[in-house]
Amino acid sequence: MLAENRLLDENTQTPVLGTMTEMDHEEVLFCHDKATGLKAIIAVHNTILGPALGGTRMWTYASESDAITDVLRLSRGMTYKAAAAGLNLGGGKAVIIGDARTQKTEAKMRRFGQFVNDLGGKYYTAEDVGMTSRDMELIGMHTKYVTGLPEYLGGSGNPSPVTAFGVYVGMKASAKFAFGTDNLQGKKVAVQGCGSVGQALINYLVKEGAQVFVNDIFEDKIAETTAKYGVQAITTEDLFNGSFDVYAPCALGATVNDETLNTMNVSVIAGAANNQLADELKHSARIKEKGIVYAPDFVINAGGLINVYAEYLGNYNQKSAMEKTENIYSVILEVLNNASENNITSLEAAKNLAENRIQQMAALKLPYSGC
Ligand code: NAD
């Protein structure tokens, strides 16, 4: 299905982004297969910079409408993420409706691979919530448009260590802006979410001598993290009522909202979670009002995408993906300086950075056509 109200530039006939405030997707594919029970949606938001690359999420959506909203929002976020990170990629994402623990079958994965293949390289998939590198291997039986393959197949494997490194350097850049030094020694950092990215980030922070406070919904995760890194556990109430230098959201989205912003006493927000602000416009403005330095999520958490991009380019090695990820430090500083100079929110500055690049390229080339 082609998005109906996609605007085309008069001269180049390429999609116009404007401020990308609308869900102006290039293509949305509904994948229904009775034989395997597969129900999936692939959303290609924008391919001006290159093929749309974004993970597939398997989730128990309450309704198809929720799944559509999620895939449209997430794919748009991938366009921003790739553009701001300087990658030659567009934005896309896929969702499979179902419980990854009980409803995932080999047949569904393989059938999904055929649907990805049908898009002819306009969309490359990867792992997201509920999916593993083994699933990518099954999908890869039917398409070459897949990344995040296991390392034994020459893939990049788990992206979390690279994402965590990007968040760490992005946090240092935010600290430089907020405190005049990027040294995190002695800084009080509250990390929500002790998962793959959270723990790898905590490791960097502890090594640098930060005072780290951790929070998770699962007791075993807290016990594992406090024992491994010697950090202190805090309750969710303490997290949003206490006083910290940095809040690092590394669990789920929307933790920066009306309620938490009322009580939160932090100088910096810098973490891995996607869609950290419950309401982008309202909460980025409130953050600015409160004088909090916010590292926009799609800029600071781009390490995972940079990692699969390295795999997509071929001859993957983690060292070069890490080197490219280190650039997040400069991009975050550029965004924060730009926001301050122009008296706009850091989110707006980050979107401008991404959109300017896309607009410039839109004037030069047609949407990616697989060449
Ligand atoms: P994960 O599932 O390994 O870890 C998430 C952790 O958050 C889990 O331990 C979970 O128990 C905890 N959690 C969930 N809800 C919580 C809550 N309300 N309060 C406290 N803790 C809670 O996930 P991950 O791979 O570490 O990713 C973390 C975040 O970063 C996610 O939002 C993800 O979308 C985002 N992200 C991850 C990557 C990556 O490379 N893994 C890349 C970009 C963005």
Coordinates of C-alpha atoms and ligand atoms in Angstrom, one line a residue:
M1 CA 0.0 0.0 0.0
L2 CA 1.5 3.3 -0.9
A3 CA 0.9 6.1 1.6
E4 CA -1.7 8.3 0.0
N5 CA -0.6 11.8 0.9
R6 CA 3.1 11.5 0.2
L7 CA 4.3 14.9 -1.2
L8 CA 6.6 14.9 -4.1
D9 CA 9.1 17.6 -4.9
E10 CA 8.0 19.3 -8.1
N11 CA 11.4 19.1 -9.8
T12 CA 13.0 15.9 -8.5
Q13 CA 9.8 13.9 -7.9
T14 CA 11.3 12.7 -4.6
P15 CA 9.3 12.6 -1.4
V16 CA 9.4 15.9 0.4
L17 CA 9.9 15.6 4.2
G18 CA 9.0 19.0 5.3
T19 CA 9.4 18.7 9.0
M20 CA 8.5 15.0 8.9
T21 CA 5.8 15.7 11.5
E22 CA 3.4 13.5 9.5
M23 CA 3.5 9.8 8.9
D24 CA 4.6 10.3 5.3
H25 CA 5.7 6.7 4.6
E26 CA 6.8 5.5 1.2
E27 CA 5.3 2.1 1.5
V28 CA 3.6 -0.1 4.0
L29 CA 3.3 -3.8 3.4
F30 CA 0.8 -6.0 5.3
C31 CA 2.0 -9.6 5.4
H32 CA -0.8 -12.1 6.1
D33 CA -0.2 -15.8 5.5
K34 CA -2.9 -18.3 6.5
A35 CA -0.7 -21.4 6.2
T36 CA 1.8 -20.2 8.8
G37 CA -0.4 -17.8 10.8
L38 CA 2.0 -15.0 10.1
K39 CA 0.7 -11.5 10.6
A40 CA 3.3 -8.8 10.1
I41 CA 3.6 -5.3 8.8
I42 CA 6.7 -3.8 7.2
A43 CA 6.9 0.0 7.0
V44 CA 9.3 1.8 4.7
H45 CA 9.4 5.4 5.8
N46 CA 12.0 7.0 3.7
T47 CA 14.7 5.7 1.3
I48 CA 16.3 9.0 0.1
L49 CA 19.6 8.2 1.8
G50 CA 19.6 4.5 1.0
P51 CA 17.7 1.3 1.6
A52 CA 15.5 1.4 4.7
L53 CA 17.1 -0.6 7.5
G54 CA 15.4 -1.3 10.8
G55 CA 14.7 -4.3 13.1
T56 CA 11.7 -6.5 13.3
R57 CA 9.9 -6.5 16.6
M58 CA 7.7 -9.5 17.6
W59 CA 5.2 -8.3 20.2
T60 CA 1.7 -9.2 21.5
Y61 CA -0.1 -6.1 20.3
A62 CA -3.6 -5.6 21.7
S63 CA -4.9 -4.8 18.2
E64 CA -3.7 -4.5 14.6
S65 CA -4.2 -0.8 14.9
D66 CA -1.7 -0.7 17.8
A67 CA 0.8 -2.6 15.7
I68 CA 0.3 -0.2 12.8
T69 CA 0.9 2.8 15.0
D70 CA 4.0 1.2 16.4
V71 CA 5.6 0.3 13.1
L72 CA 4.8 3.7 11.6
R73 CA 6.4 5.5 14.5
L74 CA 9.4 3.3 14.8
S75 CA 10.2 3.4 11.1
R76 CA 10.1 7.2 11.1
G77 CA 12.5 7.2 14.0
M78 CA 14.9 5.0 12.0
T79 CA 15.0 7.6 9.2
Y80 CA 16.1 10.2 11.7
K81 CA 18.5 7.8 13.4
A82 CA 20.3 6.8 10.2
A83 CA 20.4 10.4 8.8
A84 CA 21.8 11.9 12.0
A85 CA 24.4 9.2 12.3
G86 CA 25.6 9.9 8.8
L87 CA 24.7 6.5 7.4
N88 CA 23.6 5.9 3.9
L89 CA 20.4 4.3 5.0
G90 CA 16.8 5.1 5.0
G91 CA 14.3 4.3 7.7
G92 CA 12.1 1.2 8.0
K93 CA 10.9 -1.2 10.6
A94 CA 8.7 -4.4 10.8
V95 CA 6.5 -5.8 13.4
I96 CA 5.3 -9.4 13.7
I97 CA 2.1 -9.7 15.7
G98 CA 2.3 -12.5 18.3
D99 CA 4.0 -13.7 21.5
A100 CA 7.7 -14.3 20.7
R101 CA 7.9 -16.9 23.5
T102 CA 5.0 -19.1 22.5
Q103 CA 3.9 -18.2 18.9
K104 CA 7.2 -18.0 17.0
T105 CA 7.7 -20.8 14.6
E106 CA 10.4 -21.6 12.0
A107 CA 7.7 -21.5 9.3
K108 CA 6.6 -18.0 10.3
M109 CA 10.2 -16.7 10.2
R110 CA 10.8 -18.2 6.8
R111 CA 7.6 -16.9 5.4
F112 CA 8.5 -13.5 6.8
G113 CA 11.8 -13.7 5.0
Q114 CA 9.9 -14.1 1.7
F115 CA 7.9 -11.0 2.3
V116 CA 11.1 -9.0 3.1
N117 CA 12.5 -10.4 -0.2
D118 CA 9.4 -9.3 -2.1
L119 CA 10.4 -5.7 -1.3
G120 CA 13.5 -6.2 -3.5
G121 CA 16.1 -4.6 -1.2
K122 CA 14.1 -1.5 -0.4
Y123 CA 13.9 -2.8 3.2
Y124 CA 16.6 -4.7 5.1
T125 CA 15.6 -6.3 8.4
A126 CA 17.5 -6.9 11.7
E127 CA 16.8 -7.9 15.2
D128 CA 14.6 -6.0 17.6
V129 CA 12.5 -6.9 20.7
G130 CA 11.5 -10.5 20.6
M131 CA 13.8 -11.5 17.8
T132 CA 17.2 -13.2 17.9
S133 CA 20.1 -13.7 15.5
R134 CA 18.9 -17.3 15.0
D135 CA 15.6 -15.8 13.6
M136 CA 17.7 -13.7 11.2
E137 CA 19.4 -16.8 10.1
L138 CA 16.0 -18.4 9.2
I139 CA 14.8 -15.2 7.5
G140 CA 18.1 -15.2 5.6
M141 CA 17.2 -18.6 4.1
H142 CA 14.8 -16.6 1.8
T143 CA 16.3 -13.2 1.4
K144 CA 19.7 -11.5 1.3
Y145 CA 18.1 -8.4 2.7
V146 CA 18.9 -9.2 6.3
T147 CA 21.5 -8.1 8.9
G148 CA 22.1 -9.0 12.5
L149 CA 23.1 -12.5 11.5
P150 CA 25.0 -14.7 14.0
E151 CA 28.7 -14.3 14.1
Y152 CA 29.3 -17.8 12.8
L153 CA 27.6 -16.7 9.6
G154 CA 29.8 -13.6 9.3
G155 CA 27.2 -11.4 10.9
S156 CA 27.5 -8.8 13.6
G157 CA 25.7 -10.7 16.3
N158 CA 24.5 -8.9 19.4
P159 CA 24.5 -5.1 18.8
S160 CA 24.1 -4.2 22.5
P161 CA 27.9 -3.7 23.4
V162 CA 28.1 -1.2 20.5
T163 CA 24.9 0.6 21.4
A164 CA 26.2 0.9 25.0
F165 CA 29.5 2.3 23.9
G166 CA 27.6 5.0 21.9
V167 CA 25.4 5.9 24.8
Y168 CA 28.5 6.1 27.0
V169 CA 30.4 8.6 24.7
G170 CA 27.1 10.5 24.1
M171 CA 26.7 10.8 27.9
K172 CA 30.2 12.1 28.2
A173 CA 29.5 14.7 25.5
S174 CA 26.3 15.8 27.3
A175 CA 28.4 16.0 30.5
K176 CA 30.9 18.2 28.7
F177 CA 28.1 20.5 27.7
A178 CA 26.4 20.5 31.1
F179 CA 29.4 20.6 33.5
G180 CA 32.3 21.8 31.3
T181 CA 34.1 18.5 31.6
D182 CA 33.3 15.1 30.1
N183 CA 34.9 13.3 33.1
L184 CA 32.1 11.2 34.8
Q185 CA 34.2 10.4 37.9
G186 CA 32.1 11.0 41.0
K187 CA 29.0 11.9 39.0
K188 CA 25.8 10.4 40.2
V189 CA 24.2 8.4 37.4
A190 CA 20.9 6.6 37.7
V191 CA 20.4 3.8 35.1
Q192 CA 16.9 2.5 34.5
G193 CA 17.0 -1.0 33.0
C194 CA 19.7 -3.6 33.7
G195 CA 19.4 -5.4 30.4
S196 CA 22.0 -5.9 27.7
V197 CA 22.7 -2.3 27.0
G198 CA 22.2 -1.1 30.6
Q199 CA 24.7 -3.5 32.0
A200 CA 27.3 -2.8 29.3
L201 CA 26.8 0.9 30.0
I202 CA 27.1 0.4 33.8
N203 CA 30.4 -1.3 33.2
Y204 CA 31.9 1.7 31.4
L205 CA 30.5 4.1 34.1
V206 CA 31.9 2.1 37.0
K207 CA 35.3 1.9 35.3
E208 CA 35.3 5.7 35.0
G209 CA 34.5 6.1 38.7
A210 CA 30.9 7.3 38.4
Q211 CA 28.5 6.6 41.3
V212 CA 26.0 4.4 39.7
F213 CA 22.4 3.7 40.9
V214 CA 20.4 1.0 39.2
N215 CA 16.7 0.2 38.8
D216 CA 14.9 -2.7 37.1
I217 CA 11.5 -4.4 37.4
F218 CA 13.1 -7.8 37.9
E219 CA 14.8 -8.6 41.2
D220 CA 17.1 -11.1 39.6
K221 CA 18.4 -8.4 37.2
I222 CA 19.1 -6.1 40.1
A223 CA 20.8 -8.8 42.1
E224 CA 23.0 -9.8 39.1
T225 CA 23.9 -6.1 38.3
T226 CA 24.7 -5.0 41.9
A227 CA 26.8 -8.1 42.5
K228 CA 28.7 -7.8 39.2
Y229 CA 29.4 -4.1 39.3
G230 CA 29.2 -3.2 43.0
V231 CA 26.5 -0.5 42.3
Q232 CA 23.6 0.5 44.4
A233 CA 19.9 -0.5 43.7
I234 CA 17.2 2.1 44.0
T235 CA 13.4 2.0 43.7
T236 CA 11.5 3.6 40.9
E237 CA 10.3 6.2 43.4
D238 CA 13.8 7.1 44.3
L239 CA 14.8 7.2 40.7
F240 CA 12.3 9.9 39.8
N241 CA 12.3 11.8 43.2
G242 CA 16.0 11.6 44.0
S243 CA 18.7 14.0 42.9
F244 CA 21.2 12.8 40.2
D245 CA 23.6 14.3 37.8
V246 CA 22.5 12.0 35.0
Y247 CA 19.4 9.9 34.3
A248 CA 20.1 7.1 31.8
P249 CA 16.8 5.5 30.5
C250 CA 17.8 2.1 29.3
A251 CA 14.5 0.2 29.7
L252 CA 11.4 1.1 27.7
G253 CA 10.1 4.4 26.2
A254 CA 8.0 7.2 27.6
T255 CA 9.7 7.4 31.0
V256 CA 10.1 11.1 30.5
N257 CA 6.5 12.3 30.9
D258 CA 4.3 14.8 32.8
E259 CA 4.6 12.9 36.1
T260 CA 8.4 12.2 36.1
L261 CA 9.3 15.6 34.8
N262 CA 7.5 17.2 37.7
T263 CA 9.7 15.5 40.3
M264 CA 12.9 14.6 38.4
N265 CA 16.0 16.4 39.6
V266 CA 18.8 15.8 37.1
S267 CA 21.1 17.8 35.0
V268 CA 21.4 15.4 32.0
I269 CA 19.1 12.8 30.4
A270 CA 21.2 10.4 28.3
G271 CA 20.2 6.8 27.7
A272 CA 19.6 4.0 25.3
A273 CA 15.8 3.6 25.2
N274 CA 13.9 4.5 22.1
N275 CA 11.1 7.1 22.3
Q276 CA 12.1 8.4 25.7
L277 CA 9.7 11.3 25.7
A278 CA 6.1 10.5 26.1
D279 CA 5.2 13.5 24.0
E280 CA 8.1 14.8 21.9
L281 CA 7.0 18.4 21.5
K282 CA 5.6 19.0 25.0
H283 CA 8.3 17.2 26.9
S284 CA 11.3 18.4 24.9
A285 CA 10.0 22.0 25.6
R286 CA 9.6 21.2 29.3
I287 CA 13.1 19.7 29.5
K288 CA 14.5 22.9 28.0
E289 CA 12.5 25.0 30.5
K290 CA 13.9 23.0 33.4
G291 CA 17.4 23.5 32.1
I292 CA 18.1 19.8 31.6
V293 CA 20.5 18.8 28.9
Y294 CA 18.8 16.1 26.8
A295 CA 20.7 13.9 24.4
P296 CA 18.1 13.0 21.8
D297 CA 17.5 9.3 21.9
F298 CA 17.8 8.6 18.2
V299 CA 21.2 10.2 18.1
I300 CA 22.7 8.7 21.3
N301 CA 21.4 5.1 20.7
A302 CA 22.5 4.8 17.1
G303 CA 25.4 2.4 17.9
G304 CA 23.3 -0.7 17.2
L305 CA 22.3 0.7 13.8
I306 CA 25.9 1.7 13.0
N307 CA 26.9 -1.9 13.9
V308 CA 24.4 -3.6 11.5
Y309 CA 25.3 -1.0 8.8
A310 CA 28.9 -2.2 9.1
E311 CA 27.6 -5.7 8.5
Y312 CA 25.5 -4.5 5.5
L313 CA 28.6 -3.0 4.0
G314 CA 30.4 -6.4 4.2
N315 CA 33.5 -7.7 6.0
Y316 CA 32.1 -6.8 9.4
N317 CA 34.4 -6.2 12.2
Q318 CA 33.4 -4.8 15.6
K319 CA 36.4 -2.6 16.0
S320 CA 35.5 -0.4 13.0
A321 CA 31.9 -0.3 14.1
M322 CA 33.1 1.0 17.5
E323 CA 35.3 3.6 15.9
K324 CA 32.4 4.9 13.8
T325 CA 30.2 4.8 16.9
E326 CA 32.6 7.0 18.8
N327 CA 31.5 9.9 16.5
I328 CA 28.3 10.0 18.5
Y329 CA 30.3 12.2 20.9
S330 CA 30.7 14.9 18.3
V331 CA 27.2 14.7 17.0
I332 CA 25.7 15.1 20.4
L333 CA 27.9 18.1 21.1
E334 CA 27.0 19.6 17.7
V335 CA 23.3 19.1 18.5
L336 CA 23.5 20.6 22.0
N337 CA 25.6 23.6 20.8
N338 CA 23.2 24.2 17.9
A339 CA 20.2 24.1 20.2
S340 CA 21.7 26.6 22.6
E341 CA 22.8 29.0 19.8
N342 CA 19.4 29.0 18.2
N343 CA 17.4 28.8 21.4
I344 CA 15.6 25.6 20.3
T345 CA 15.2 22.3 22.0
S346 CA 17.9 19.6 21.5
L347 CA 15.3 17.4 19.9
E348 CA 14.5 20.1 17.3
A349 CA 18.2 20.6 16.6
A350 CA 18.7 16.8 16.1
K351 CA 15.7 16.6 13.8
N352 CA 17.0 19.6 11.8
L353 CA 20.4 17.9 11.4
A354 CA 18.7 14.8 10.1
E355 CA 16.2 16.5 7.9
N356 CA 18.8 18.9 6.4
R357 CA 20.9 16.0 5.2
I358 CA 17.9 14.2 3.7
Q359 CA 16.7 17.4 2.0
Q360 CA 20.1 18.0 0.5
M361 CA 20.2 14.4 -0.8
A362 CA 16.6 14.5 -2.0
A363 CA 17.6 17.3 -4.4
L364 CA 20.3 15.0 -5.9
K365 CA 19.0 11.5 -6.2
L366 CA 15.8 9.5 -6.5
P367 CA 14.7 7.2 -3.7
Y368 CA 16.9 4.1 -3.5
S369 CA 16.2 1.7 -6.3
G370 CA 18.6 -1.0 -5.5
C371 CA 21.5 0.2 -7.6
Ligands
NAD1 P1 16.8 -5.6 27.4 O1 15.5 -6.2 27.2 O2 18.0 -6.4 27.4 O3 16.8 -4.8 28.8 C1 15.8 -3.9 29.2 C2 15.8 -4.0 30.7 O4 14.8 -3.0 31.2 C3 15.3 -5.3 31.3 O5 16.2 -5.8 32.3 C4 13.9 -5.1 31.8 O6 13.6 -5.9 32.9 C5 14.1 -3.6 32.2 N1 12.8 -2.9 32.4 C6 11.7 -3.0 31.6 N2 10.8 -2.1 32.0 C7 11.2 -1.5 33.1 C8 10.7 -0.5 34.0 N3 9.5 0.0 33.8 N4 11.5 -0.1 35.0 C9 12.8 -0.6 35.1 N5 13.3 -1.6 34.3 C10 12.6 -2.0 33.3 O7 16.9 -4.4 26.3 P2 18.2 -3.7 25.7 O8 18.7 -4.4 24.5 O9 19.2 -3.6 26.9 O10 17.6 -2.3 25.3 C11 17.3 -1.3 26.2 C12 16.6 -0.2 25.5 O11 17.5 0.4 24.5 C13 15.3 -0.6 24.8 O12 14.4 0.5 24.9 C14 15.8 -0.7 23.4 O13 14.7 -0.5 22.4 C15 16.8 0.4 23.3 N6 17.8 0.1 22.2 C16 18.6 -1.0 22.3 C17 19.5 -1.2 21.3 C18 20.4 -2.5 21.3 O14 21.4 -2.6 20.6 N7 20.0 -3.5 22.1 C19 19.7 -0.3 20.3 C20 19.0 0.9 20.3 C21 18.0 1.1 21.3

